[in-house]
Short mmCIF file of C-alpha atoms in Angstrom, two decimals:
data_model
loop_
_atom_site.label_atom_id
_atom_site.label_comp_id
_atom_site.label_asym_id
_atom_site.label_seq_id
_atom_site.Cartn_x
_atom_site.Cartn_y
_atom_site.Cartn_z
CA MET P 3 -21.91 227.61 -47.71
CA ARG P 4 -20.61 226.97 -51.00
CA ARG P 5 -17.49 225.09 -51.01
CA PHE P 6 -14.45 226.86 -53.66
CA ARG P 7 -13.31 224.55 -56.69
CA ARG P 8 -10.65 225.17 -58.94
CA ARG P 9 -10.22 224.17 -62.20
CA LEU P 10 -6.47 222.54 -62.77
CA GLY P 11 -4.42 224.12 -65.44
CA ALA P 12 -2.60 221.92 -67.88
CA GLY P 13 0.89 222.88 -66.18
CA GLU P 14 -0.40 221.75 -63.04
CA PHE P 15 -2.13 218.25 -64.93
CA PHE P 16 1.89 218.21 -66.29
CA MET P 17 3.08 218.08 -62.95
CA LEU P 18 0.77 215.83 -61.59
CA GLY P 19 1.46 213.57 -63.94
CA SER P 20 5.32 213.86 -63.32
CA PHE P 21 5.31 213.33 -59.81
CA ALA P 22 3.23 210.54 -60.28
CA VAL P 23 5.31 208.67 -62.44
CA ALA P 24 7.90 209.68 -59.96
CA ALA P 25 6.73 207.54 -57.71
CA VAL P 26 6.43 204.44 -59.92
CA VAL P 27 9.41 204.54 -61.20
CA THR P 28 11.18 204.81 -57.67
CA VAL P 29 9.52 202.02 -56.64
CA LEU P 30 10.32 200.09 -59.99
CA LEU P 31 13.71 200.76 -59.10
CA VAL P 32 13.96 200.47 -55.57
CA LEU P 33 12.23 196.59 -55.86
CA PRO P 34 13.06 193.77 -57.41
CA PRO P 35 11.07 193.18 -61.36
CA GLY P 36 7.51 191.75 -60.02
CA SER P 37 8.39 191.73 -56.40
CA THR P 38 6.54 194.28 -53.91
CA THR P 39 7.04 195.30 -50.47
CA ALA P 40 3.75 192.50 -49.66
CA GLN P 41 5.20 190.25 -51.67
CA ALA P 42 7.23 187.65 -52.51
CA GLY P 43 8.45 187.48 -48.62
CA TRP P 44 9.34 191.73 -49.42
CA THR P 45 9.39 194.19 -46.07
CA MET P 46 10.39 197.36 -45.70
CA THR P 47 12.91 198.22 -43.20
CA ASP P 48 14.93 201.35 -42.63
CA SER P 49 17.54 200.14 -44.63
CA GLY P 50 15.73 199.31 -47.12
CA PRO P 51 13.70 196.19 -48.86
CA LEU P 52 14.90 193.24 -47.36
CA GLY P 53 14.18 189.95 -49.52
CA PRO P 54 14.46 185.76 -48.57
CA ALA P 55 18.18 185.82 -50.48
CA ASP P 56 18.97 188.82 -47.49
CA ARG P 57 17.76 186.32 -44.76
CA ASP P 58 18.97 183.51 -45.84
CA LEU P 59 22.74 184.80 -45.93
CA LEU P 60 21.70 186.05 -42.47
CA ILE P 61 20.18 182.44 -41.76
CA LYS P 62 23.55 180.88 -43.17
CA VAL P 63 26.58 182.86 -41.93
CA ARG P 64 25.00 182.28 -38.63
CA GLN P 65 24.78 178.16 -39.20
CA ALA P 66 28.40 178.10 -40.87
CA GLY P 67 29.32 180.12 -37.15
CA LEU P 68 27.56 177.12 -35.42
CA TRP P 69 29.40 174.36 -36.81
CA GLU P 70 32.82 176.00 -37.61
CA ILE P 71 33.58 177.07 -34.18
CA PRO P 72 33.20 173.69 -32.28
CA THR P 73 34.52 172.33 -35.46
CA SER P 74 37.46 174.57 -35.42
CA GLN P 75 38.13 174.32 -31.11
CA GLN P 76 38.53 170.63 -32.10
CA ALA P 77 40.91 170.44 -34.53
CA GLN P 78 43.00 173.12 -32.30
CA GLN P 79 43.54 169.51 -30.16
CA ARG P 80 43.48 166.77 -32.66
CA GLY P 81 45.17 168.58 -35.01
CA GLN P 82 48.55 166.83 -36.21
CA SER P 83 50.31 170.14 -37.96
CA ALA P 84 50.79 172.74 -36.65
CA ARG P 85 49.47 174.91 -39.45
CA LEU P 86 45.99 174.04 -39.55
CA LYS P 87 46.08 174.39 -35.64
CA GLU P 88 47.26 178.21 -36.27
CA VAL P 89 44.28 177.96 -39.02
CA ALA P 90 41.89 176.50 -36.89
CA GLY P 91 42.19 179.83 -34.53
CA HIS P 92 41.96 181.92 -37.26
CA ILE P 93 38.70 181.02 -38.27
CA ILE P 94 37.63 181.00 -34.47
CA GLU P 95 38.80 184.76 -34.22
CA ASP P 96 36.73 185.80 -37.76
CA HIS P 97 33.39 183.75 -36.79
CA LEU P 98 32.85 185.01 -33.13
CA LYS P 99 33.29 188.04 -34.38
CA LEU P 100 31.02 187.52 -37.28
CA ASP P 101 28.10 185.59 -34.89
CA VAL P 102 28.16 189.24 -32.65
CA GLU P 103 27.61 191.25 -36.63
CA VAL P 104 25.03 188.59 -37.72
CA ARG P 105 23.03 188.66 -34.49
CA ALA P 106 23.21 192.46 -34.58
CA VAL P 107 21.53 192.94 -38.58
CA ALA P 108 19.64 190.39 -37.85
CA ALA P 109 17.60 191.87 -34.46
CA GLU P 110 17.86 195.33 -35.91
CA LEU P 111 15.87 193.51 -39.56
CA ASP P 112 13.33 191.12 -37.67
CA VAL P 113 15.26 188.46 -39.24
CA ALA P 114 15.13 185.16 -36.54
CA LEU P 115 17.94 183.57 -36.84
CA PRO P 116 18.95 179.69 -35.75
CA SER P 117 20.76 178.30 -32.75
CA THR P 118 21.42 174.73 -34.34
CA ALA P 119 23.58 174.05 -37.26
CA SER P 120 22.13 172.40 -40.50
CA ALA P 121 21.37 169.22 -40.86
CA ASP P 122 24.58 168.40 -43.18
CA GLN P 123 26.83 170.50 -40.67
CA GLN P 124 26.08 168.19 -38.66
CA THR P 125 26.44 165.40 -40.36
CA TRP P 126 29.97 166.89 -41.27
CA MET P 127 30.82 167.47 -37.95
CA ALA P 128 30.28 163.62 -37.12
CA GLN P 129 32.50 162.71 -39.74
CA ILE P 130 35.31 165.00 -38.61
CA SER P 131 34.57 164.17 -35.06
CA ALA P 132 34.74 160.23 -36.13
CA ALA P 133 38.01 160.73 -38.44
CA SER P 134 40.96 158.67 -37.03
CA ALA P 135 44.08 160.78 -36.38
CA ALA P 136 45.83 159.90 -39.14
CA ASP P 137 42.81 161.49 -41.59
CA TYR P 138 41.70 164.04 -39.23
CA ASP P 139 43.50 166.66 -40.88
CA ARG P 140 42.20 166.10 -44.27
CA GLU P 141 39.34 165.61 -43.63
CA TYR P 142 38.90 168.95 -41.23
CA THR P 143 40.59 171.13 -44.09
CA ASN P 144 38.59 169.17 -47.08
CA LEU P 145 34.84 169.27 -45.63
CA LEU P 146 35.66 172.89 -44.21
CA ARG P 147 36.87 174.17 -47.46
CA GLN P 148 33.91 172.58 -49.47
CA ALA P 149 31.69 174.45 -47.03
CA HIS P 150 33.22 177.73 -47.93
CA GLY P 151 33.02 177.31 -51.68
CA LYS P 152 29.31 176.89 -50.76
CA VAL P 153 28.32 179.44 -49.12
CA PHE P 154 30.95 181.80 -50.61
CA SER P 155 29.03 182.06 -53.95
CA VAL P 156 25.25 182.65 -51.76
CA VAL P 157 27.16 185.98 -50.05
CA ALA P 158 28.80 186.89 -53.45
CA ALA P 159 25.39 186.81 -55.28
CA VAL P 160 23.44 188.74 -52.09
CA ARG P 161 26.24 191.34 -52.02
CA ALA P 162 25.56 191.82 -55.70
CA GLY P 163 22.47 192.21 -56.24
CA THR P 164 21.04 192.93 -52.42
CA ARG P 165 18.34 195.92 -52.16
CA ASN P 166 18.93 196.72 -48.65
CA ASP P 167 21.61 199.02 -47.07
CA GLU P 168 23.02 196.81 -43.79
CA VAL P 169 22.57 193.50 -45.68
CA ARG P 170 25.15 195.02 -48.28
CA LYS P 171 27.21 196.45 -45.87
CA PHE P 172 27.03 192.91 -43.88
CA ALA P 173 27.50 190.98 -46.94
CA ALA P 174 30.80 193.00 -47.59
CA LYS P 175 32.61 191.67 -44.16
CA ALA P 176 31.18 187.82 -44.71
CA ASN P 177 32.73 187.81 -47.96
CA ALA P 178 36.00 189.16 -47.35
CA ALA P 179 35.90 186.94 -44.34
CA VAL P 180 35.08 183.54 -46.33
CA LEU P 181 37.59 184.34 -49.08
CA ARG P 182 40.38 184.24 -46.80
CA HIS P 183 38.63 181.08 -45.22
CA MET P 184 39.52 179.49 -48.20
CA THR P 185 42.41 181.10 -48.64
CA LEU P 186 43.68 179.98 -45.30
CA LEU P 187 42.80 176.46 -45.75
CA GLU P 188 44.16 176.22 -48.97
CA SER P 189 47.65 177.47 -47.16
CA ILE P 190 47.80 173.61 -45.63
CA GLY P 191 48.13 172.17 -48.26
CA LEU P 192 45.94 169.17 -47.93
CA VAL P 193 42.79 170.63 -50.16
CA SER P 194 42.38 167.79 -52.99
CA TYR P 195 40.73 170.85 -55.97
CA SER P 196 39.53 167.87 -58.14
CA ASP P 197 36.68 166.66 -55.20
CA LEU P 198 35.55 170.67 -55.22
CA PRO P 199 32.41 171.35 -57.53
CA GLU P 200 33.41 172.77 -60.88
CA PRO P 201 32.61 176.30 -61.81
CA PRO P 202 29.43 177.10 -63.88
CA ALA P 203 29.50 177.21 -67.48
CA PRO P 204 29.93 180.34 -69.30
CA ARG P 205 26.45 181.20 -70.03
#
């Protein structure tokens, strides 16, 4: 039996070429330059490409709760000012909610989360715990404010550039929470702004 073969016309070749170009353009728009889902730690999920920075954000938010919740619970007991205790309560409440959300997002995206705070965070916890009654409020306020400043830039960068819809939604919530916490900590009146890292120089 002879196979039926037909030569494609010029118009059909053009259509096939257009589809191929469209497919390439779609991949280039979705993934970062120079990356594919199989390179540089990128994977494809139902909510879009997931990269190393996305995973790092989820890990950092999880670890923030692992040290800020117990430290703020301690501050409610050892803090000297009523305002500090009030702020600590808000931070606990927000991080308990964020922790539920970050674990849900991580489970959906198959991201492994830590169960302990980082080495730096454990050092900060020990430093605050070792503070005298006279120094406790200042240590708590400044160490938490400095930590929030560091994670704020991470969250903002991921929110601005992530290709993943679920990470984008979560980053927006985390960004609002971190900004709220910085503002609350500053309202205590003990932040030493001169000790905070300077903003990066304009480019």
